[in-house]
Amino acid sequence: MQRMTALFSAALLTVGLMAVQAHAQDATQDPTADPQQPQAIAPAQDFSDDQLQQFADASQDIAVISQEYTERLHAAEDEQTQQEVRMEANDMMVEVVEDSGLDVDTFNAIGHAIQQDPELMQRVQQMAEQT
């Protein structure tokens, strides 16, 4: 159980990084965007069991990617290399999410929802343990 909590913590950290990068990209595309404006998050009850299972499966893969790229990021010698590593990791994580059948916004919304709802977190952890 402790391993699963660590796994989801890593995945949620990764989700947060993806959201920050996506927000940064949006801000550069729309200079009038308000950086303090919160993103809309769908209520937890709107997520189907299939979506939660897809999230659990993708989170496991993302945690592995996150660990691998964190090591590469620490080994990077300059800012340019670090940025390249971040972008490559982000692309791989987006691919994993999309391959799972979710879009990034839904994945991020589920990640945010489970941070706010311990019961939902437990439900997703149980799904991950069954795979």
GROMACS .gro file of C-alpha atoms in nm:
model
  131
    1MET     CA    1   0.000   0.000   0.000
    2GLN     CA    2   0.285   0.238   0.082
    3ARG     CA    3   0.434   0.167  -0.263
    4MET     CA    4   0.105   0.266  -0.427
    5THR     CA    5   0.090   0.590  -0.230
    6ALA     CA    6   0.443   0.673  -0.340
    7LEU     CA    7   0.353   0.580  -0.696
    8PHE     CA    8   0.052   0.807  -0.702
    9SER     CA    9   0.246   1.085  -0.534
   10ALA     CA   10   0.504   1.065  -0.811
   11ALA     CA   11   0.233   1.051  -1.074
   12LEU     CA   12   0.052   1.347  -0.923
   13LEU     CA   13   0.374   1.543  -0.908
   14THR     CA   14   0.416   1.463  -1.274
   15VAL     CA   15   0.060   1.569  -1.346
   16GLY     CA   16   0.132   1.896  -1.172
   17LEU     CA   17   0.439   1.945  -1.389
   18MET     CA   18   0.235   1.871  -1.700
   19ALA     CA   19  -0.030   2.120  -1.593
   20VAL     CA   20   0.229   2.387  -1.522
   21GLN     CA   21   0.394   2.332  -1.860
   22ALA     CA   22   0.060   2.333  -2.039
   23HIS     CA   23  -0.038   2.652  -1.858
   24ALA     CA   24   0.294   2.811  -1.948
   25GLN     CA   25   0.239   2.719  -2.311
   26ASP     CA   26  -0.114   2.864  -2.299
   27ALA     CA   27   0.016   3.184  -2.145
   28THR     CA   28   0.274   3.227  -2.418
   29GLN     CA   29   0.008   3.172  -2.681
   30ASP     CA   30  -0.241   3.410  -2.518
   31PRO     CA   31  -0.066   3.702  -2.350
   32THR     CA   32  -0.399   3.833  -2.218
   33ALA     CA   33  -0.461   3.515  -2.017
   34ASP     CA   34  -0.483   3.573  -1.644
   35PRO     CA   35  -0.223   3.351  -1.474
   36GLN     CA   36  -0.423   3.358  -1.150
   37GLN     CA   37  -0.738   3.220  -1.314
   38PRO     CA   38  -0.800   2.865  -1.186
   39GLN     CA   39  -0.857   2.589  -1.436
   40ALA     CA   40  -1.201   2.430  -1.441
   41ILE     CA   41  -1.198   2.088  -1.277
   42ALA     CA   42  -1.474   1.838  -1.337
   43PRO     CA   43  -1.645   1.699  -1.026
   44ALA     CA   44  -1.529   1.353  -0.920
   45GLN     CA   45  -1.868   1.196  -0.980
   46ASP     CA   46  -1.834   1.272  -1.351
   47PHE     CA   47  -1.554   1.016  -1.391
   48SER     CA   48  -1.653   0.669  -1.507
   49ASP     CA   49  -1.488   0.354  -1.374
   50ASP     CA   50  -1.323   0.316  -1.715
   51GLN     CA   51  -1.172   0.664  -1.691
   52LEU     CA   52  -1.047   0.596  -1.339
   53GLN     CA   53  -0.892   0.268  -1.454
   54GLN     CA   54  -0.728   0.446  -1.748
   55PHE     CA   55  -0.593   0.705  -1.505
   56ALA     CA   56  -0.457   0.434  -1.274
   57ASP     CA   57  -0.287   0.253  -1.563
   58ALA     CA   58  -0.140   0.570  -1.712
   59SER     CA   59  -0.023   0.691  -1.370
   60GLN     CA   60   0.190   0.381  -1.324
   61ASP     CA   61   0.363   0.441  -1.657
   62ILE     CA   62   0.401   0.812  -1.586
   63ALA     CA   63   0.563   0.740  -1.251
   64VAL     CA   64   0.828   0.530  -1.429
   65ILE     CA   65   0.885   0.805  -1.687
   66SER     CA   66   0.901   1.066  -1.412
   67GLN     CA   67   1.168   0.873  -1.224
   68GLU     CA   68   1.375   0.816  -1.536
   69TYR     CA   69   1.357   1.176  -1.650
   70THR     CA   70   1.417   1.316  -1.301
   71GLU     CA   71   1.749   1.133  -1.303
   72ARG     CA   72   1.828   1.270  -1.650
   73LEU     CA   73   1.726   1.619  -1.540
   74HIS     CA   74   1.965   1.610  -1.245
   75ALA     CA   75   2.243   1.491  -1.476
   76ALA     CA   76   2.182   1.772  -1.727
   77GLU     CA   77   2.467   2.020  -1.726
   78ASP     CA   78   2.299   2.336  -1.847
   79GLU     CA   79   1.960   2.507  -1.870
   80GLN     CA   80   1.917   2.424  -2.240
   81THR     CA   81   1.970   2.053  -2.176
   82GLN     CA   82   1.734   2.063  -1.878
   83GLN     CA   83   1.465   2.224  -2.090
   84GLU     CA   84   1.510   1.959  -2.360
   85VAL     CA   85   1.479   1.683  -2.099
   86ARG     CA   86   1.162   1.844  -1.957
   87MET     CA   87   1.006   1.874  -2.301
   88GLU     CA   88   1.092   1.516  -2.394
   89ALA     CA   89   0.949   1.388  -2.063
   90ASN     CA   90   0.634   1.595  -2.111
   91ASP     CA   91   0.587   1.459  -2.464
   92MET     CA   92   0.626   1.102  -2.341
   93MET     CA   93   0.381   1.156  -2.055
   94VAL     CA   94   0.123   1.312  -2.288
   95GLU     CA   95   0.164   1.014  -2.521
   96VAL     CA   96   0.109   0.770  -2.232
   97VAL     CA   97  -0.204   0.957  -2.124
   98GLU     CA   98  -0.345   0.968  -2.476
   99ASP     CA   99  -0.256   0.601  -2.536
  100SER     CA  100  -0.453   0.516  -2.221
  101GLY     CA  101  -0.765   0.657  -2.386
  102LEU     CA  102  -0.782   0.980  -2.186
  103ASP     CA  103  -0.707   1.334  -2.292
  104VAL     CA  104  -0.461   1.536  -2.085
  105ASP     CA  105  -0.731   1.766  -1.943
  106THR     CA  106  -0.934   1.470  -1.813
  107PHE     CA  107  -0.621   1.305  -1.673
  108ASN     CA  108  -0.527   1.627  -1.492
  109ALA     CA  109  -0.884   1.672  -1.367
  110ILE     CA  110  -0.887   1.321  -1.223
  111GLY     CA  111  -0.546   1.382  -1.065
  112HIS     CA  112  -0.673   1.700  -0.904
  113ALA     CA  113  -0.994   1.532  -0.790
  114ILE     CA  114  -0.811   1.248  -0.616
  115GLN     CA  115  -0.593   1.499  -0.434
  116GLN     CA  116  -0.911   1.654  -0.295
  117ASP     CA  117  -1.103   1.332  -0.229
  118PRO     CA  118  -0.934   1.060  -0.018
  119GLU     CA  119  -1.210   0.809  -0.101
  120LEU     CA  120  -1.154   0.859  -0.473
  121MET     CA  121  -0.779   0.824  -0.418
  122GLN     CA  122  -0.835   0.492  -0.242
  123ARG     CA  123  -1.065   0.373  -0.521
  124VAL     CA  124  -0.803   0.452  -0.788
  125GLN     CA  125  -0.530   0.288  -0.580
  126GLN     CA  126  -0.737  -0.029  -0.557
  127MET     CA  127  -0.783  -0.023  -0.936
  128ALA     CA  128  -0.408   0.011  -0.983
  129GLU     CA  129  -0.338  -0.281  -0.750
  130GLN     CA  130  -0.567  -0.508  -0.953
  131THR     CA  131  -0.372  -0.458  -1.274
   0.00000   0.00000   0.00000
